[in-house]
Short mmCIF file of C-alpha atoms and ligand atoms in Angstrom, two decimals:
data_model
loop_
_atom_site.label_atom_id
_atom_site.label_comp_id
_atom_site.label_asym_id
_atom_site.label_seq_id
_atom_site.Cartn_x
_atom_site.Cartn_y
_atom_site.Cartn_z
CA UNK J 15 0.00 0.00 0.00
CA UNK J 16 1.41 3.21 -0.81
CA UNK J 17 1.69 5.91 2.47
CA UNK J 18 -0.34 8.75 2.32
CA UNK J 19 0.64 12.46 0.98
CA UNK J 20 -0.02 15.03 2.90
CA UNK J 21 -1.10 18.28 1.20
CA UNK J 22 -2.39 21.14 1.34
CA UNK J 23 -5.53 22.35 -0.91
CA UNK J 24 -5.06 25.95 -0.89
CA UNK J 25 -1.98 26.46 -3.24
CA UNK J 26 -0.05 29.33 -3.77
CA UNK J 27 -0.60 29.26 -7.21
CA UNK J 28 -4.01 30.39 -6.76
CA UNK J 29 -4.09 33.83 -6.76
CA UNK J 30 -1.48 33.93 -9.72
CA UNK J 31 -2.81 31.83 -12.35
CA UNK J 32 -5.90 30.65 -11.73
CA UNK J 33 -9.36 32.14 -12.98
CA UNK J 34 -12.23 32.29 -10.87
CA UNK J 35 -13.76 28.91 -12.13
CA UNK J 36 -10.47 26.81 -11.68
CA UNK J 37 -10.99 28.14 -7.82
CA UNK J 38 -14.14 27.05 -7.45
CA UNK J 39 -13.13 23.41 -8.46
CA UNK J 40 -10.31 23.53 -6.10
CA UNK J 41 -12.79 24.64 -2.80
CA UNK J 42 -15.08 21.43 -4.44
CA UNK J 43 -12.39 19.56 -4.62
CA UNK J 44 -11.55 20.31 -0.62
CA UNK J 45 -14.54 19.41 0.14
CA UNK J 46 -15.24 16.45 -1.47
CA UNK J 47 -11.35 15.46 0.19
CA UNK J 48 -12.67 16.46 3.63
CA UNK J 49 -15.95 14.79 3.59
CA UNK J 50 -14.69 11.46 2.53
CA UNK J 51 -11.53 11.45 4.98
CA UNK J 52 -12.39 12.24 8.61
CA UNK J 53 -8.68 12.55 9.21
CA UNK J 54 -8.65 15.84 6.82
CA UNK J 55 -8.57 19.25 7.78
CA UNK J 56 -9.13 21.93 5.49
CA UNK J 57 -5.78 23.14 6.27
CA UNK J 58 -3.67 19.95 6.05
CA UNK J 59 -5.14 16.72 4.77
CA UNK J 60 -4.21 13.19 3.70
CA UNK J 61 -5.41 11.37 0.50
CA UNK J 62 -4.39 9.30 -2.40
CA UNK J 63 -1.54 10.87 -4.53
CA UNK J 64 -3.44 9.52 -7.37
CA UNK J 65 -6.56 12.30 -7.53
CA UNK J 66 -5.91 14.98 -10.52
CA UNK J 67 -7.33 18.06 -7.74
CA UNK J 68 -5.11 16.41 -5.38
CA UNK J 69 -1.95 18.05 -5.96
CA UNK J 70 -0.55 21.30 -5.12
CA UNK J 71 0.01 22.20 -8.56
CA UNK J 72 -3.96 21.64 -9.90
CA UNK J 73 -4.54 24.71 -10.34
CA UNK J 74 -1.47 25.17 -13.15
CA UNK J 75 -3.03 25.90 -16.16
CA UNK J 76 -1.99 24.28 -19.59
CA UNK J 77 0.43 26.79 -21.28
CA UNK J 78 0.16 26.98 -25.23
CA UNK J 79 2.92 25.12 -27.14
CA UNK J 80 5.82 27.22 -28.52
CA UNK J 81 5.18 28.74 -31.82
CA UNK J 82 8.24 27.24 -33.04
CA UNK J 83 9.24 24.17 -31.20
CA UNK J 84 5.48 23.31 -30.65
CA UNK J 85 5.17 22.99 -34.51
CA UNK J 86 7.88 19.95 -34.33
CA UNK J 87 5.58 18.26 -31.65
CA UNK J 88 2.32 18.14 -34.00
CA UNK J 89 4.64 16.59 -36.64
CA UNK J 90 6.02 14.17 -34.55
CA UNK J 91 2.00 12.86 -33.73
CA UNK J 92 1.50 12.87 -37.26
CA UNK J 93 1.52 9.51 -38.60
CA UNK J 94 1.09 10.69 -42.02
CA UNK J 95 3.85 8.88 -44.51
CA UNK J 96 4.08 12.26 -46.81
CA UNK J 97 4.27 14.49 -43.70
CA UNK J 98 6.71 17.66 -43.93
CA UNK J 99 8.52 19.53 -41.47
CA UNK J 100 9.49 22.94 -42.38
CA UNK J 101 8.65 24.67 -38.90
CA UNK J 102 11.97 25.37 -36.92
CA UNK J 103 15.08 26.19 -38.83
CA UNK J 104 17.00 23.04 -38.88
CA UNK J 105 18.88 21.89 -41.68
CA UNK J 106 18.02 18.53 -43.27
CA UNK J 107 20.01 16.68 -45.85
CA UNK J 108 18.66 15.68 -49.51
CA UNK J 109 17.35 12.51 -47.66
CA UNK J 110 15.55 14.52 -45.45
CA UNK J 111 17.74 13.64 -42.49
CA UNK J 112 19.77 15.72 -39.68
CA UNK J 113 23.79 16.29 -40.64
CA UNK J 114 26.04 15.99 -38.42
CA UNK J 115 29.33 17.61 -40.50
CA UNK J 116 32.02 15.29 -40.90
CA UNK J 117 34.56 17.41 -39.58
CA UNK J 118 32.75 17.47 -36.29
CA UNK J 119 32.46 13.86 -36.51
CA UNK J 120 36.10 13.28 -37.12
CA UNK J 121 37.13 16.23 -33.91
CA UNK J 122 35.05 14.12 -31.75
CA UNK J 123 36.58 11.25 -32.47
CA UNK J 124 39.65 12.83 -31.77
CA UNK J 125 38.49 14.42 -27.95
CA UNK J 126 36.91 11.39 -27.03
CA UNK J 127 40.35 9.07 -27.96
CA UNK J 128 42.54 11.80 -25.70
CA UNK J 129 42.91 9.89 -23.03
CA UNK J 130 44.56 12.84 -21.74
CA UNK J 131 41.36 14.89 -21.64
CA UNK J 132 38.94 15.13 -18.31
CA UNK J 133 35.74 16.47 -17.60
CA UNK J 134 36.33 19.32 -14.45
CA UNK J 135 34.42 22.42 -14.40
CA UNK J 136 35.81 25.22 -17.08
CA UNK J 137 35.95 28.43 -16.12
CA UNK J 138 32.77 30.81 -15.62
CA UNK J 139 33.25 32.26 -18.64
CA UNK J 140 34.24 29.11 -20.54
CA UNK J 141 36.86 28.21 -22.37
CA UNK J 142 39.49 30.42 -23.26
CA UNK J 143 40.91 29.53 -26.72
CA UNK J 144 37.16 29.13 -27.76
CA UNK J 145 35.78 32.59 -26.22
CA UNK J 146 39.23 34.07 -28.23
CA UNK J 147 38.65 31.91 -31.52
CA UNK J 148 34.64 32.74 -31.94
CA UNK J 149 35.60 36.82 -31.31
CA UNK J 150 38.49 36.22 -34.26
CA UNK J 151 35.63 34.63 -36.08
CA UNK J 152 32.76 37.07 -36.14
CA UNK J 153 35.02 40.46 -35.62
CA UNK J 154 37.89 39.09 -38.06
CA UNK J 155 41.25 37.99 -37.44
CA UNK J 156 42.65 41.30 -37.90
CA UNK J 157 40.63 42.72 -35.81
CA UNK J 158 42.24 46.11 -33.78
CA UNK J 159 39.36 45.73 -30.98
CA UNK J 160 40.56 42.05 -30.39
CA UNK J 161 44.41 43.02 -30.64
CA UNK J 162 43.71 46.00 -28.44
CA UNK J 163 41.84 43.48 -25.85
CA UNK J 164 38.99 45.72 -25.79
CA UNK J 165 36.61 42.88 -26.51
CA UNK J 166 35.27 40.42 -23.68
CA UNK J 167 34.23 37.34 -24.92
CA UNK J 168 32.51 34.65 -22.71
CA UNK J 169 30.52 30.69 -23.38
CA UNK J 170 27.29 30.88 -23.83
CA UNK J 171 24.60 28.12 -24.07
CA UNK J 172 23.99 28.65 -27.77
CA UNK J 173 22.49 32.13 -29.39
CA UNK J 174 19.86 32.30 -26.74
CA UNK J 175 21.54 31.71 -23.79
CA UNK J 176 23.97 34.59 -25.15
CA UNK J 177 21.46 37.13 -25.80
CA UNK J 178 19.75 36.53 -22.20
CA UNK J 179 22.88 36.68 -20.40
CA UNK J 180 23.91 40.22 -22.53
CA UNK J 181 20.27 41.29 -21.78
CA UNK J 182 20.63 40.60 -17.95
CA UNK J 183 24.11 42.63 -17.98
CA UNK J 184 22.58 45.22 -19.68
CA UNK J 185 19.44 45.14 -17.54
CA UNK J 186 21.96 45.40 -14.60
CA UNK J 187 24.80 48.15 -15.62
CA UNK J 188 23.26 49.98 -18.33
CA UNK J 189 21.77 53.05 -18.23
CA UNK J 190 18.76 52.76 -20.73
CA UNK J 191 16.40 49.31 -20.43
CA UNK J 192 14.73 49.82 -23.67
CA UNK J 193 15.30 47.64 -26.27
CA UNK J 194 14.43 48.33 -29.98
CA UNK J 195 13.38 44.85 -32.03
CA UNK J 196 12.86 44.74 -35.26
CA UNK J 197 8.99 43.85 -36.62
CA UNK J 198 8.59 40.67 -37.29
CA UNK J 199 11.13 39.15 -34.98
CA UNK J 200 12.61 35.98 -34.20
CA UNK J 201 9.87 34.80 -31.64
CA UNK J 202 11.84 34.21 -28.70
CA UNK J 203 13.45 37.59 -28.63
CA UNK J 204 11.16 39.65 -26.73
CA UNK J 205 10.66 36.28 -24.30
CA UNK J 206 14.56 36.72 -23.83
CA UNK J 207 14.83 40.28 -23.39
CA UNK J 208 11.67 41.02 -20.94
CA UNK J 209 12.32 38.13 -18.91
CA UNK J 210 16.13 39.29 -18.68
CA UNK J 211 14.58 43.04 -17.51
CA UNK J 212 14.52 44.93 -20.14
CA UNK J 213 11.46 46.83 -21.47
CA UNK J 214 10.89 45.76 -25.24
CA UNK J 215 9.66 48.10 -28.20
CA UNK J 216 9.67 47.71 -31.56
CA UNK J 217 10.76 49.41 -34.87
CA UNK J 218 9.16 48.87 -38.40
CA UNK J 219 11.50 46.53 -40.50
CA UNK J 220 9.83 44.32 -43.01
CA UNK J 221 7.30 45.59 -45.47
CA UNK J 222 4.51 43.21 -46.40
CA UNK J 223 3.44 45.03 -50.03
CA UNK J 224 7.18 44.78 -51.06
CA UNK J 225 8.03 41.75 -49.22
CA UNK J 226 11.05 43.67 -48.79
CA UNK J 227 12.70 46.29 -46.10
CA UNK J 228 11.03 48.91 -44.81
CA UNK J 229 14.00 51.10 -44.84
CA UNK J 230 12.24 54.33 -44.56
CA UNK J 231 10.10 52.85 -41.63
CA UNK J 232 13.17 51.34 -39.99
CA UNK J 233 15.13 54.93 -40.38
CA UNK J 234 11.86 56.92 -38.74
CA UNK J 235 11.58 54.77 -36.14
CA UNK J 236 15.34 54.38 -34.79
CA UNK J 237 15.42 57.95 -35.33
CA UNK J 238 12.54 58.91 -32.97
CA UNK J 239 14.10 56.23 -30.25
CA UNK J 240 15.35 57.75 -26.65
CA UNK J 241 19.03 58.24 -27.16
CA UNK J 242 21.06 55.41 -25.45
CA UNK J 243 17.96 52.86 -26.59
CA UNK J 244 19.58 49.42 -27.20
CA UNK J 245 18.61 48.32 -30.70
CA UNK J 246 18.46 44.41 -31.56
CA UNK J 247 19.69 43.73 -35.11
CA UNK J 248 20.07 40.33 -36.70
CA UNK J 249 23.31 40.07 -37.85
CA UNK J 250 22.17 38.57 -41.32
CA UNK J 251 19.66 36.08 -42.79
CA UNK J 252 16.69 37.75 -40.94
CA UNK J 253 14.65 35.66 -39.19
CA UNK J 254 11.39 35.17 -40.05
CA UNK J 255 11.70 37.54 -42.82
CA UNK J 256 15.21 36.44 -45.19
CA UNK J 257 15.13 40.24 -45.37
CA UNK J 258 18.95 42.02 -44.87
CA UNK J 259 19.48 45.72 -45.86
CA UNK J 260 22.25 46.38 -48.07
CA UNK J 261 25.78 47.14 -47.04
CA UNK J 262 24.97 50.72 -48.21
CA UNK J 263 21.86 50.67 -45.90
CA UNK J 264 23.90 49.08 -43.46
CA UNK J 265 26.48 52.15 -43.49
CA UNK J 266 23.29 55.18 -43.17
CA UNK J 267 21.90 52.36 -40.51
CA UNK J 268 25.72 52.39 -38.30
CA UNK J 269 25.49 56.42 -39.23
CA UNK J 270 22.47 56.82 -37.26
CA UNK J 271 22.72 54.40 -34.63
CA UNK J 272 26.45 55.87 -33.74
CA UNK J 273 24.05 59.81 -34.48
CA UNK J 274 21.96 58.95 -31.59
CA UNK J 275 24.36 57.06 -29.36
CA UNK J 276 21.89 53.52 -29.62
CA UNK J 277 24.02 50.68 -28.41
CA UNK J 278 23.53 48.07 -30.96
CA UNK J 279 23.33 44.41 -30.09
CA UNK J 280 24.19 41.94 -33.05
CA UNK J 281 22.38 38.37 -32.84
CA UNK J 282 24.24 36.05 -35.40
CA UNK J 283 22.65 33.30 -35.32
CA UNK J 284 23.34 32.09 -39.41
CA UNK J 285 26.87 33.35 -40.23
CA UNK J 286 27.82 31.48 -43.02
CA UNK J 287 24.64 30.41 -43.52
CA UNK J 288 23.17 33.63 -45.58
CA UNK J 289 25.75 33.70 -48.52
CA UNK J 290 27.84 30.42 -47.95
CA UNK J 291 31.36 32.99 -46.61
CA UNK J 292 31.67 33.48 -43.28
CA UNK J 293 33.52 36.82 -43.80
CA UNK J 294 30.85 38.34 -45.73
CA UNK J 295 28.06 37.27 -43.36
CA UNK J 296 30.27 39.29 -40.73
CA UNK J 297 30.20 42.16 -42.86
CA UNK J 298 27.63 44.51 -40.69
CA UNK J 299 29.04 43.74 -37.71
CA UNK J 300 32.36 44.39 -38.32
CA UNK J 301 31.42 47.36 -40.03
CA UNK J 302 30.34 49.02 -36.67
CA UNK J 303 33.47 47.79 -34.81
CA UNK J 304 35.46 49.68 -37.52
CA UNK J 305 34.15 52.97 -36.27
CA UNK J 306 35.51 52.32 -32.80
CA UNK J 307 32.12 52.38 -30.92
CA UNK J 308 30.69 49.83 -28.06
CA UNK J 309 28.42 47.26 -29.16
CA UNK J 310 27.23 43.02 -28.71
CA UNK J 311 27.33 40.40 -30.41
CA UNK J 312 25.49 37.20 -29.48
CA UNK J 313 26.98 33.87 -31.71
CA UNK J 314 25.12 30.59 -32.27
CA UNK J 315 27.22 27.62 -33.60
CA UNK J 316 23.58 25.94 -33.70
CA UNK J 317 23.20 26.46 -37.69
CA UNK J 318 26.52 26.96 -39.19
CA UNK J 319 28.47 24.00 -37.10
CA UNK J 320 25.25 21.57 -37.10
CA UNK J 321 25.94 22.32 -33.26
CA UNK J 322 22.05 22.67 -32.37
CA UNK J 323 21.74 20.15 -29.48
CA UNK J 324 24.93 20.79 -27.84
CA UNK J 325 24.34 24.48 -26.95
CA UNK J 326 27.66 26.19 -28.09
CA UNK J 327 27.63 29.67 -28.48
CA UNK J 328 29.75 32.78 -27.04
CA UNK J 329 28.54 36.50 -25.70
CA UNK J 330 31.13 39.43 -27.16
CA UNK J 331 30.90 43.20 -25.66
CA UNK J 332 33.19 45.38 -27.44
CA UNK J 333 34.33 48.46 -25.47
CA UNK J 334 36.17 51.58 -25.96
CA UNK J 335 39.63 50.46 -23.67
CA UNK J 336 40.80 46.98 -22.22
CA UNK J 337 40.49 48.42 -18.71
CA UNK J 338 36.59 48.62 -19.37
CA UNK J 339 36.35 45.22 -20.96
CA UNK J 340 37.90 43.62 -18.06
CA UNK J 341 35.43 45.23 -15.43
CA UNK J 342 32.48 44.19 -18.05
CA UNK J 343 33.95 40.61 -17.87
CA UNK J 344 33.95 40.95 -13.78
CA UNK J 345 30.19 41.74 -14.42
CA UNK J 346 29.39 38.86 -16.73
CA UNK J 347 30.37 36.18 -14.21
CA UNK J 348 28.30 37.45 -11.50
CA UNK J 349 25.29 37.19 -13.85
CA UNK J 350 26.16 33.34 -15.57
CA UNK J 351 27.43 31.98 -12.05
CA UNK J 352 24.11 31.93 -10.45
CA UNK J 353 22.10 31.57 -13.84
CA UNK J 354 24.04 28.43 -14.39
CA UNK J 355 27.47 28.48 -12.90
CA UNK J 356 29.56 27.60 -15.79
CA UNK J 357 29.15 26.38 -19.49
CA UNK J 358 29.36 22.83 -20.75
CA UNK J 359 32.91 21.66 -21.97
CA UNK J 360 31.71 19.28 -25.35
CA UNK J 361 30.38 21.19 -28.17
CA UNK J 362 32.85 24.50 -27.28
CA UNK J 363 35.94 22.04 -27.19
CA UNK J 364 34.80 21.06 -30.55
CA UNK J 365 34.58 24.45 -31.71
CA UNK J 366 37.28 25.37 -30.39
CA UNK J 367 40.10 22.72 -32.14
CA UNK J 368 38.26 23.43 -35.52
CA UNK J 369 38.68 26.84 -35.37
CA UNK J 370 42.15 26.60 -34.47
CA UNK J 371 43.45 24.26 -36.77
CA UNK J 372 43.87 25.65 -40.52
CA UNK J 373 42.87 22.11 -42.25
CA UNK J 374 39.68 21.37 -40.03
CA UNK J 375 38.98 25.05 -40.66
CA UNK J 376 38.83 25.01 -44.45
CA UNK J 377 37.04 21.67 -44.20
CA UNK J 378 34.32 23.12 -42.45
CA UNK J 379 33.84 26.17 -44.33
CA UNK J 380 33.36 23.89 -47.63
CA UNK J 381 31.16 21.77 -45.32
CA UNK J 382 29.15 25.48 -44.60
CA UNK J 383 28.93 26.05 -48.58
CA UNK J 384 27.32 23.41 -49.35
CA UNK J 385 24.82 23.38 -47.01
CA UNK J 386 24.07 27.25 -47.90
CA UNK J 387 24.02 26.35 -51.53
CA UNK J 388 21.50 23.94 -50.85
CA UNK J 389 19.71 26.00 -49.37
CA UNK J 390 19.87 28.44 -52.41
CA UNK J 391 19.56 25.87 -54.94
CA UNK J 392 16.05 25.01 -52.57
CA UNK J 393 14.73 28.74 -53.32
CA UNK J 394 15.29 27.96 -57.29
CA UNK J 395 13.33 24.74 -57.30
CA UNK J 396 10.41 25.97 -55.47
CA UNK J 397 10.28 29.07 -57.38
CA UNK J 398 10.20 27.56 -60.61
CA UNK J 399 7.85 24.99 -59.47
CA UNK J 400 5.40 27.74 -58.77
CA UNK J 401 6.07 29.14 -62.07
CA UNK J 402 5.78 25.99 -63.73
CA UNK J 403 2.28 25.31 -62.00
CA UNK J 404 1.25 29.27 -62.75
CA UNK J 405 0.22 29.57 -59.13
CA UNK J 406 -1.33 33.25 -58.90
CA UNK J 407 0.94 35.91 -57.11
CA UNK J 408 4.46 36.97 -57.35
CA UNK J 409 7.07 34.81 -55.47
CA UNK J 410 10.21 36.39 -56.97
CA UNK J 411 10.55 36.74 -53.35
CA UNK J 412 11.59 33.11 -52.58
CA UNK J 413 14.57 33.77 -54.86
CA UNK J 414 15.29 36.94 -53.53
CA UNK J 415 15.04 36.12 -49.60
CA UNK J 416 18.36 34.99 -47.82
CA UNK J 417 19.12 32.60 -45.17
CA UNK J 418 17.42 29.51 -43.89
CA UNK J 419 13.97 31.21 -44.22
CA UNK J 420 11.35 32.12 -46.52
CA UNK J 421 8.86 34.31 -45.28
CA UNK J 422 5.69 33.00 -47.79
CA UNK J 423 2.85 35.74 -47.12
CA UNK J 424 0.64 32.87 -46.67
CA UNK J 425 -1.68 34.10 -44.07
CA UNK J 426 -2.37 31.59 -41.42
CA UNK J 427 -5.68 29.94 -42.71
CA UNK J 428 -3.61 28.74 -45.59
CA UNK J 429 -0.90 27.30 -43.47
CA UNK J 430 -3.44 25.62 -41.29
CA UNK J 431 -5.22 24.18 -44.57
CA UNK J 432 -1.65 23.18 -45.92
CA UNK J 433 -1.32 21.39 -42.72
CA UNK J 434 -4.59 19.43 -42.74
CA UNK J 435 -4.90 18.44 -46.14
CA UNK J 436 -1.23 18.12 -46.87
CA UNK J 437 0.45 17.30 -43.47
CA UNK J 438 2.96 19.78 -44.37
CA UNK J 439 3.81 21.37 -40.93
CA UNK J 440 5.37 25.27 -40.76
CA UNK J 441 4.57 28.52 -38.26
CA UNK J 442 1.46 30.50 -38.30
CA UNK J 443 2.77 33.72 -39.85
CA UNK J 444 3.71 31.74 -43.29
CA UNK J 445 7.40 30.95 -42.54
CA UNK J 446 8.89 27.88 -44.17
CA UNK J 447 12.67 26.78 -43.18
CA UNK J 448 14.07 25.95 -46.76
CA UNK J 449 16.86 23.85 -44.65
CA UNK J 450 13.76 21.40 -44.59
CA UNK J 451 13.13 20.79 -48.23
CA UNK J 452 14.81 18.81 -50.39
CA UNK J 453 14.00 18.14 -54.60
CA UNK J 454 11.93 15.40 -53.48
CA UNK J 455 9.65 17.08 -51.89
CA UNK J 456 9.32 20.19 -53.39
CA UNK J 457 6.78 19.35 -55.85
CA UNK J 458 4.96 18.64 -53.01
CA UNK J 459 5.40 21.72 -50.87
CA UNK J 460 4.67 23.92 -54.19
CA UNK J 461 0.88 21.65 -55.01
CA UNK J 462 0.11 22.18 -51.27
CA UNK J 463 1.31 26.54 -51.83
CA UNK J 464 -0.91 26.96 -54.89
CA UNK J 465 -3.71 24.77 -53.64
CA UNK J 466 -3.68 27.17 -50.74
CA UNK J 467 -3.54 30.36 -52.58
CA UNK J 468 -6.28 29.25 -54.50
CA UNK J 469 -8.93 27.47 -52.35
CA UNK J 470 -8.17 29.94 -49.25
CA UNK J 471 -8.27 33.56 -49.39
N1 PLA M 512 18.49 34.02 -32.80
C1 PLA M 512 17.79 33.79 -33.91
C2 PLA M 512 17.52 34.92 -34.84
C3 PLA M 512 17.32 32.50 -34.20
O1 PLA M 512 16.63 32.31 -35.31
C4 PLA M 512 17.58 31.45 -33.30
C5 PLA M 512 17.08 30.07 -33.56
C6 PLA M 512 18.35 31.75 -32.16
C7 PLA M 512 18.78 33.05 -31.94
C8 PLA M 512 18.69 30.74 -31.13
O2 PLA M 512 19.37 29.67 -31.54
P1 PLA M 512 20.20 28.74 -30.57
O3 PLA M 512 19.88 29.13 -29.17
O4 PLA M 512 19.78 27.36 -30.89
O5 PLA M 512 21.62 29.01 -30.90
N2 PLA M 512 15.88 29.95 -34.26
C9 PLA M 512 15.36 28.64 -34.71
C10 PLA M 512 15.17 27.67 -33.56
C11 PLA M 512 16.32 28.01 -35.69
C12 PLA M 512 14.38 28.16 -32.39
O6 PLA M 512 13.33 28.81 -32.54
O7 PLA M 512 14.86 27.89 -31.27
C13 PLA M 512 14.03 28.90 -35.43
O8 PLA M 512 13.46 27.94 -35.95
O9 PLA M 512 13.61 30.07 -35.50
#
């Protein structure tokens, strides 16, 4: 027989999440405790732990699944033969299947046959040669802020445990809490940012009549922010949108952000990934550490090392002197130490020796083409097959997107019918990761597109 629990039937969770009807149930469900247990007060009562209203946490409501990952866990209950996932940005092979790159394959290999190697703690901050490598990396090997040491660099647990450790420094030391995002967004940024403490706001970006930039929007609105706002700007391959600005619109973009003293704060979450060069995916952000001023940079190795589930990424502030950067540093590990204490040693030791090593290097940067010129090559084939079935609209736009996504401008009865009737799975606002697709299934993907477009205004 299994021992009683004891609880208690007034939770604290009450007051905070529950409506009025969920507390009803829980003073019926008291009662109906108390009245079959003579034993029970209302206070502090035994009963079987096997009761639903039993437990302290009844009252929880059921939160929605995540617009992203929650698309995933429908396809994963679909048993559907012909099902399709193009919902979170995660690259697939021809086959359809996750790649791990061979050059991580063979560095592992290597880590896990040094017998030499152990598993102790690293450092707060993480490792060293990594932290040093991924700055070199994203600023540039040349780079004057990195050979003047006025860049900190510390582990983070992939691009979003970067940005939410930047956004609780900032929160912390910085004297403006505002941050700017762009509209649409990556959905977990303003998740990230509030729940770091900073107050979120948004600035025009993507312009659904061009499918294209809103430049003048984007101009107006940074130019009307409090000076010292922070202002979140993907690095490249815009996510959901596939929508970068030029390097000339970059340039009037650093002009007024540096104008108005904003403090820019770089997610790169797809270098490599946009054109296939790591260098020229770097491109805006270097450009504003040429001028000398402060700014972040947040790095995922999710996308562009096939790194997703091992959580490697890194957290750069660049300063104005090496004396600053080191107090910043100070700063960072009294935010990650009681967040999480210190960063896993795997993924950023693999990182770390292919970064450093000129061979594993250039075999991962081919590695990086090809996937990006899949990608590419993906854009083509459904394009044409769109053509080729004269589906009504315009979707130049496929070609002429960038990155991992393409943002469709199917509105979100279409994707739902495209989901029912063709089990191909994607996010509400008409996003579809191209990393998904492969030429076998793009004939399908473009039926389902101009079945929707026609059957579903
Ligand atoms: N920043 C942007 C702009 C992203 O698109 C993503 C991932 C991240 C940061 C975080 O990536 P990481 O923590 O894994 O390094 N976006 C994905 C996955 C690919 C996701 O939503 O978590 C997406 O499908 O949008």
């Amino acid at each position: 027989m299994r021992p009683p629990v004891i609880l208690k039937t007034t939770s604290f969770f009450d007051s905070s999440y529950s409506s009025p009807s969920d507390r009803r149930l829980s003073t019926l469900a008291n009662h109906f405790v108390c009245a079959h247990n003579p034993m029970a007060s209302h206070d502090s009562i035994s009963a079987s732990p096997t009761a639903a209203f039993d437990s302290v946490f009844a009252q929880i409501v059921r939160a929605p699944e995540d617009p992203i990952l929650g698309v995933t866990v429908a396809y994963n209950k679909d048993p559907s033969p012909v099902k399709l996932n193009l919902g979170v940005g995660a690259y697939r092979t021809e086959e359809g299947k996750p790649l791990v790159l061979n050059v991580v394959r063979r560095v592992e290999q290597q880590l896990v046959n040094d017998v030499s190697r152990n598993k102790e703690y690293i450092p707060i901050t993480g490792l060293a040669d990594f932290n040093k490598l991924s700055a070199k990396l994203i600023f540039g090997s040349d780079s004057p802020a990195v050979q003047e040491n006025r860049v900190t660099t510390v582990q983070g647990l992939s691009g979003t445990g970067s940005l939410r450790v930047g956004g609780e420094f900032l929160a912390k030391h910085y004297h403006q809490r505002t941050i700017y995002l762009p509209t649409p967004t990556w959905g977990n940024h303003p998740k990230v940012f509030t729940l770091a403490g900073l107050s979120v706001k948004a600035y025009r970006y993507y312009a659904p009549s061009t499918r294209g930039l809103d430049f003048e929007g984007l101009l107006e609105d940074l130019s009307s922010a409090p000076s010292g706002s922070i202002v979140l700007l993907h690095a490249c391959a815009h996510n959901p949108t596939g929508v970068d600005p030029t390097l000339e619109q970059w340039e009037q973009i650093r002009q007024l952000i540096r104008s108005k003293a904003l403090l820019p704060f770089f997610d790169s979450a797809y270098q490599g990934f946009a054109s296939g060069s790591l260098d020229a995916d770097a491109q805006p952000v270097r450009l504003f550490v040429a001028d000398g001023g402060e700014l972040l940079v947040a790095q995922s190795y999710a996308k562009n090392m096939g790194l997703y589930g091992e959580r490697v990424g890194a957290l750069s502030i660049v300063c104005k002197s090496s004396d600053v950067a080191s107090r910043v540093e100070s700063q960072l590990k009294l935010v990650i130490r009681p967040m999480y204490s210190s960063p896993p040693i795997h993924g950023a030791s693999i990182v770390a020796a292919i970064l450093k090593d000129g061979n594993l290097y250039n075999e991962w940067t081919i590695e990086l083409k090809a996937m990006a010129d899949r990608i590419i090559s993906m854009r083509q084939q459904l394009f044409d097959a769109l053509v080729a079935r004269g589906t009504p609209g315009d979707w130049s736009h496929i070609i002429r997107q960038i990155g991992m996504f393409t943002f469709t401008g199917l509105n979100s009865e279409q994707v739902s019918f495209m989901t029912n009737e063709y089990h191909i799975y994607m996010t509400s606002d008409g996003r579809i990761s191209m990393a998904g697709l492969s030429s076998k299934t793009v004939p399908h993907l473009a039926d389902a597109i101009h079945a929707a477009v026609t059957r579903v205004v």
